[in-house]
Amino acid sequence: MRQKIRKGILTFSALLFPLLFFFLSPYIIIASASVGILNGSSVVFGFLLLTSIVGSRLFCGWLCPGGAIQDFVSTSNDKRWNGKWKNAFKHIIWVVWFSFIVYLWVRHWPLKTDFFYMVGIDLPMVIMYFFVMTLIYVLSLVTGKRGMCHSLCWMAPFMVIGEKLADLLHIPRFRLKADSAACVSCGKCSKNCPMSLNVAEMVKAGNLNSTECISCLECVDGCPKKAISCGISR
Ligand code: SF4
Ligand code: SF4
């Protein structure tokens, strides 16, 4: 039931993408920063960082329209896509991208706030929307399961920073917990994981901490032995 609700929310979010797109855009934040404006994306990215201190990456597993589109595409290609460099790539891009934004903010300080900056339907925006949709679609078709989340997502690093901050400051946050004694190594959790994590191995090791985990709870709900649970803890 929980997974049906999650997928329903994700589908709704994907349908709202033509609207949400303005507030999750890696380009509009640069365009607004270059004229000294703090736009909707800046506010949303800051909000994601703050909420991930307690909520980890629940946004990615439950609300992200880009994630929803990738889950849909993975029915055509459910190849696993996960690895140290595949995951590191998004952080490298993020550092360059966000450093440039900070540079523009400093250069145009003090900033004005306009949450709806560039929000509107015109030809360049329609082209940009279809470009982003095509990028998400083609990338996940080529890479497999949530390839964009692993290798290109500009929002994930904000939430990884939030998670790291919580751990550093010993703030309790949303986590998975493993009961390795209950696990019978059926591998169902690894097979179901949309982020291609080797969940079964992590359960056996008694450590389910991964910055790539999007808290979708597929592994929790699908485990026949109830060996995985979740909750807020340190
Ligand atoms: S689904 Fe449950 S029992 Fe099967 S490998 Fe994963 S944790 Fe172990
Ligand atoms: S480890 Fe579990 S909660 Fe995390 S992404 Fe994989 S299936 Fe979802």
Short mmCIF file of C-alpha atoms and ligand atoms in Angstrom, two decimals:
data_model
loop_
_atom_site.label_atom_id
_atom_site.label_comp_id
_atom_site.label_asym_id
_atom_site.label_seq_id
_atom_site.Cartn_x
_atom_site.Cartn_y
_atom_site.Cartn_z
CA MET A 1 0.00 0.00 0.00
CA ARG A 2 2.76 2.44 0.99
CA GLN A 3 4.53 1.91 -2.35
CA LYS A 4 1.26 2.51 -4.22
CA ILE A 5 0.89 5.84 -2.41
CA ARG A 6 4.54 6.73 -3.17
CA LYS A 7 4.16 5.92 -6.84
CA GLY A 8 0.89 7.87 -6.96
CA ILE A 9 2.59 10.94 -5.46
CA LEU A 10 5.50 10.60 -7.90
CA THR A 11 3.14 10.32 -10.86
CA PHE A 12 1.31 13.47 -9.72
CA SER A 13 4.64 15.23 -9.34
CA ALA A 14 5.66 14.19 -12.88
CA LEU A 15 2.38 15.59 -14.20
CA LEU A 16 3.16 18.88 -12.44
CA PHE A 17 6.68 19.01 -13.90
CA PRO A 18 5.79 21.71 -16.50
CA LEU A 19 5.10 23.95 -13.45
CA LEU A 20 7.70 22.63 -10.99
CA PHE A 21 10.41 22.84 -13.66
CA PHE A 22 10.81 26.62 -13.04
CA PHE A 23 11.62 26.03 -9.38
CA LEU A 24 14.05 23.13 -9.85
CA SER A 25 16.02 24.57 -12.75
CA PRO A 26 19.84 24.60 -12.73
CA TYR A 27 19.78 27.23 -15.49
CA ILE A 28 17.22 29.77 -14.18
CA ILE A 29 19.17 30.05 -10.92
CA ILE A 30 22.23 31.14 -12.95
CA ALA A 31 20.22 33.52 -15.14
CA SER A 32 18.71 35.16 -12.04
CA ALA A 33 22.02 35.28 -10.14
CA SER A 34 23.62 37.04 -13.11
CA VAL A 35 21.21 39.97 -12.55
CA GLY A 36 21.42 39.87 -8.75
CA ILE A 37 18.18 38.02 -8.14
CA LEU A 38 17.53 35.14 -5.75
CA ASN A 39 14.87 33.11 -7.57
CA GLY A 40 12.55 30.21 -6.75
CA SER A 41 15.17 27.52 -7.45
CA SER A 42 17.59 29.08 -4.93
CA VAL A 43 14.87 29.01 -2.27
CA VAL A 44 13.86 25.42 -3.12
CA PHE A 45 17.48 24.16 -3.14
CA GLY A 46 18.11 25.83 0.22
CA PHE A 47 14.91 24.26 1.54
CA LEU A 48 16.02 20.81 0.32
CA LEU A 49 19.34 21.21 2.12
CA LEU A 50 17.64 22.19 5.38
CA THR A 51 14.93 19.49 5.27
CA SER A 52 17.47 16.76 4.45
CA ILE A 53 19.12 17.37 7.85
CA VAL A 54 16.20 15.43 9.32
CA GLY A 55 14.47 13.99 6.26
CA SER A 56 17.57 12.69 4.39
CA ARG A 57 16.69 12.16 0.70
CA LEU A 58 12.96 11.53 1.13
CA PHE A 59 12.35 14.21 -1.53
CA CYS A 60 14.14 12.09 -4.17
CA GLY A 61 12.20 8.93 -3.41
CA TRP A 62 8.79 10.46 -2.84
CA LEU A 63 8.44 13.83 -4.58
CA CYS A 64 10.96 14.47 -7.33
CA PRO A 65 9.36 14.69 -10.80
CA GLY A 66 12.72 13.88 -12.45
CA GLY A 67 12.95 10.72 -10.35
CA ALA A 68 9.39 9.81 -11.33
CA ILE A 69 10.22 10.10 -15.04
CA GLN A 70 13.32 7.93 -14.55
CA ASP A 71 11.34 5.27 -12.68
CA PHE A 72 8.93 5.22 -15.59
CA VAL A 73 11.77 4.86 -18.13
CA SER A 74 13.38 2.07 -16.08
CA THR A 75 10.51 -0.19 -17.17
CA SER A 76 12.27 -0.12 -20.58
CA ASN A 77 15.81 -0.39 -19.21
CA ASP A 78 16.24 -1.64 -15.64
CA LYS A 79 20.03 -2.06 -15.89
CA ARG A 80 21.85 -1.28 -12.64
CA TRP A 81 23.76 2.01 -12.66
CA ASN A 82 25.84 2.58 -9.57
CA GLY A 83 29.52 2.96 -8.86
CA LYS A 84 32.06 5.20 -7.16
CA TRP A 85 32.89 7.33 -10.23
CA LYS A 86 29.38 7.21 -11.64
CA ASN A 87 28.17 8.71 -8.35
CA ALA A 88 31.10 11.11 -7.91
CA PHE A 89 30.52 12.71 -11.32
CA LYS A 90 27.47 14.71 -10.14
CA HIS A 91 29.44 16.14 -7.20
CA ILE A 92 32.25 17.34 -9.49
CA ILE A 93 29.76 19.08 -11.79
CA TRP A 94 27.90 20.48 -8.79
CA VAL A 95 31.05 22.11 -7.33
CA VAL A 96 31.76 23.95 -10.62
CA TRP A 97 28.10 24.91 -11.12
CA PHE A 98 27.44 26.09 -7.55
CA SER A 99 30.79 27.92 -7.27
CA PHE A 100 29.79 29.95 -10.33
CA ILE A 101 26.42 30.80 -8.74
CA VAL A 102 28.10 31.88 -5.49
CA TYR A 103 30.51 34.02 -7.54
CA LEU A 104 27.54 35.72 -9.24
CA TRP A 105 25.78 36.24 -5.88
CA VAL A 106 28.88 37.86 -4.37
CA ARG A 107 29.39 40.00 -7.47
CA HIS A 108 25.81 41.32 -7.39
CA TRP A 109 25.43 41.60 -3.62
CA PRO A 110 23.01 42.72 -2.11
CA LEU A 111 20.53 40.43 -3.88
CA LYS A 112 16.86 41.03 -4.55
CA THR A 113 14.38 38.17 -4.14
CA ASP A 114 11.95 37.29 -6.91
CA PHE A 115 10.54 33.80 -6.39
CA PHE A 116 8.80 33.83 -9.78
CA TYR A 117 11.72 35.19 -11.83
CA MET A 118 11.44 33.89 -15.44
CA VAL A 119 8.29 31.92 -14.61
CA GLY A 120 6.03 32.05 -17.66
CA ILE A 121 5.29 30.28 -20.89
CA ASP A 122 7.18 31.50 -23.94
CA LEU A 123 9.01 29.76 -26.76
CA PRO A 124 12.50 29.65 -25.11
CA MET A 125 10.95 28.14 -21.95
CA VAL A 126 9.01 25.53 -23.92
CA ILE A 127 12.23 24.59 -25.78
CA MET A 128 14.12 24.41 -22.47
CA TYR A 129 11.40 22.23 -20.93
CA PHE A 130 11.53 19.74 -23.80
CA PHE A 131 15.33 19.78 -23.71
CA VAL A 132 15.31 18.85 -20.00
CA MET A 133 12.62 16.18 -20.52
CA THR A 134 14.60 14.67 -23.40
CA LEU A 135 17.81 14.75 -21.35
CA ILE A 136 16.19 12.89 -18.43
CA TYR A 137 14.48 10.43 -20.75
CA VAL A 138 17.47 9.63 -22.98
CA LEU A 139 19.95 9.53 -20.11
CA SER A 140 17.92 7.04 -18.10
CA LEU A 141 17.22 5.00 -21.23
CA VAL A 142 20.98 4.74 -21.85
CA THR A 143 22.20 4.34 -18.27
CA GLY A 144 19.41 2.31 -16.67
CA LYS A 145 17.86 2.76 -13.22
CA ARG A 146 17.96 6.41 -12.06
CA GLY A 147 21.20 7.10 -13.94
CA MET A 148 20.57 10.82 -13.75
CA CYS A 149 20.14 10.71 -9.94
CA HIS A 150 23.51 8.96 -9.65
CA SER A 151 25.54 10.94 -12.16
CA LEU A 152 24.00 14.28 -13.03
CA CYS A 153 21.43 15.49 -10.52
CA TRP A 154 22.23 19.02 -9.29
CA MET A 155 19.83 18.73 -6.33
CA ALA A 156 21.21 15.54 -4.79
CA PRO A 157 24.45 17.17 -3.52
CA PHE A 158 22.41 19.71 -1.50
CA MET A 159 20.72 16.82 0.31
CA VAL A 160 23.97 14.90 0.73
CA ILE A 161 25.40 18.02 2.43
CA GLY A 162 22.32 18.08 4.70
CA GLU A 163 22.83 14.42 5.62
CA LYS A 164 26.53 14.95 6.31
CA LEU A 165 25.76 18.00 8.44
CA ALA A 166 23.25 15.99 10.49
CA ASP A 167 25.81 13.22 11.04
CA LEU A 168 28.53 15.71 11.95
CA LEU A 169 26.30 17.49 14.46
CA HIS A 170 24.77 14.21 15.73
CA ILE A 171 21.28 15.32 14.70
CA PRO A 172 18.84 12.38 14.41
CA ARG A 173 17.68 11.88 10.82
CA PHE A 174 15.64 9.45 8.72
CA ARG A 175 17.54 6.16 8.29
CA LEU A 176 17.14 2.53 7.42
CA LYS A 177 17.97 -0.07 10.04
CA ALA A 178 19.08 -3.62 9.35
CA ASP A 179 18.39 -6.79 11.28
CA SER A 180 21.10 -8.97 9.75
CA ALA A 181 20.07 -12.03 11.77
CA ALA A 182 16.62 -12.02 10.14
CA CYS A 183 17.97 -11.76 6.58
CA VAL A 184 17.90 -14.95 4.48
CA SER A 185 19.90 -13.43 1.59
CA CYS A 186 17.07 -13.76 -0.92
CA GLY A 187 18.33 -10.62 -2.71
CA LYS A 188 14.85 -9.18 -3.23
CA CYS A 189 15.83 -5.85 -1.68
CA SER A 190 18.80 -5.39 -4.04
CA LYS A 191 16.67 -6.32 -7.03
CA ASN A 192 13.95 -3.82 -6.06
CA CYS A 193 16.25 -0.92 -5.17
CA PRO A 194 15.72 1.85 -7.76
CA MET A 195 19.19 3.20 -6.90
CA SER A 196 20.91 -0.12 -7.72
CA LEU A 197 22.35 -0.44 -4.21
CA ASN A 198 23.49 -3.84 -3.01
CA VAL A 199 21.03 -3.69 -0.15
CA ALA A 200 21.34 -7.39 0.76
CA GLU A 201 25.09 -7.00 1.28
CA MET A 202 24.53 -3.83 3.33
CA VAL A 203 21.97 -5.65 5.51
CA LYS A 204 24.47 -8.47 6.14
CA ALA A 205 27.09 -5.87 7.08
CA GLY A 206 24.54 -4.23 9.41
CA ASN A 207 25.03 -0.82 7.82
CA LEU A 208 22.45 0.68 5.50
CA ASN A 209 23.95 4.16 5.38
CA SER A 210 24.45 5.33 1.82
CA THR A 211 24.30 8.85 0.42
CA GLU A 212 22.81 7.29 -2.73
CA CYS A 213 19.79 5.93 -0.81
CA ILE A 214 16.66 7.94 -1.66
CA SER A 215 14.53 6.60 1.22
CA CYS A 216 11.95 5.15 -1.15
CA LEU A 217 11.42 2.22 1.26
CA GLU A 218 11.04 -0.35 -1.54
CA CYS A 219 13.49 -2.55 0.37
CA VAL A 220 11.60 -2.14 3.66
CA ASP A 221 8.22 -2.97 2.13
CA GLY A 222 9.48 -5.82 -0.07
CA CYS A 223 11.54 -7.79 2.45
CA PRO A 224 9.76 -11.08 3.23
CA LYS A 225 11.57 -11.36 6.59
CA LYS A 226 11.06 -7.76 7.76
CA ALA A 227 14.84 -7.48 8.10
CA ILE A 228 14.83 -3.78 7.20
CA SER A 229 13.06 -1.05 9.14
CA CYS A 230 13.19 2.72 9.10
CA GLY A 231 12.87 5.65 11.46
CA ILE A 232 14.53 8.78 12.77
CA SER A 233 17.72 8.04 14.64
CA ARG A 234 21.39 9.08 14.99
S1 SF4 B 1 14.83 -8.85 1.04
FE1 SF4 B 1 15.13 -9.10 3.26
S2 SF4 B 1 15.67 -11.25 3.54
FE2 SF4 B 1 15.94 -10.79 1.34
S3 SF4 B 1 18.14 -10.20 1.17
FE3 SF4 B 1 16.98 -8.31 1.50
S4 SF4 B 1 17.03 -7.99 3.71
FE4 SF4 B 1 17.60 -10.14 3.36
S1 SF4 B 2 18.24 1.18 -0.11
FE1 SF4 B 2 16.02 0.86 0.13
S2 SF4 B 2 15.21 2.89 0.64
FE2 SF4 B 2 17.30 3.18 -0.18
S3 SF4 B 2 16.98 3.58 -2.36
FE3 SF4 B 2 17.33 1.38 -2.15
S4 SF4 B 2 15.28 0.46 -1.95
FE4 SF4 B 2 15.08 2.68 -1.60
#
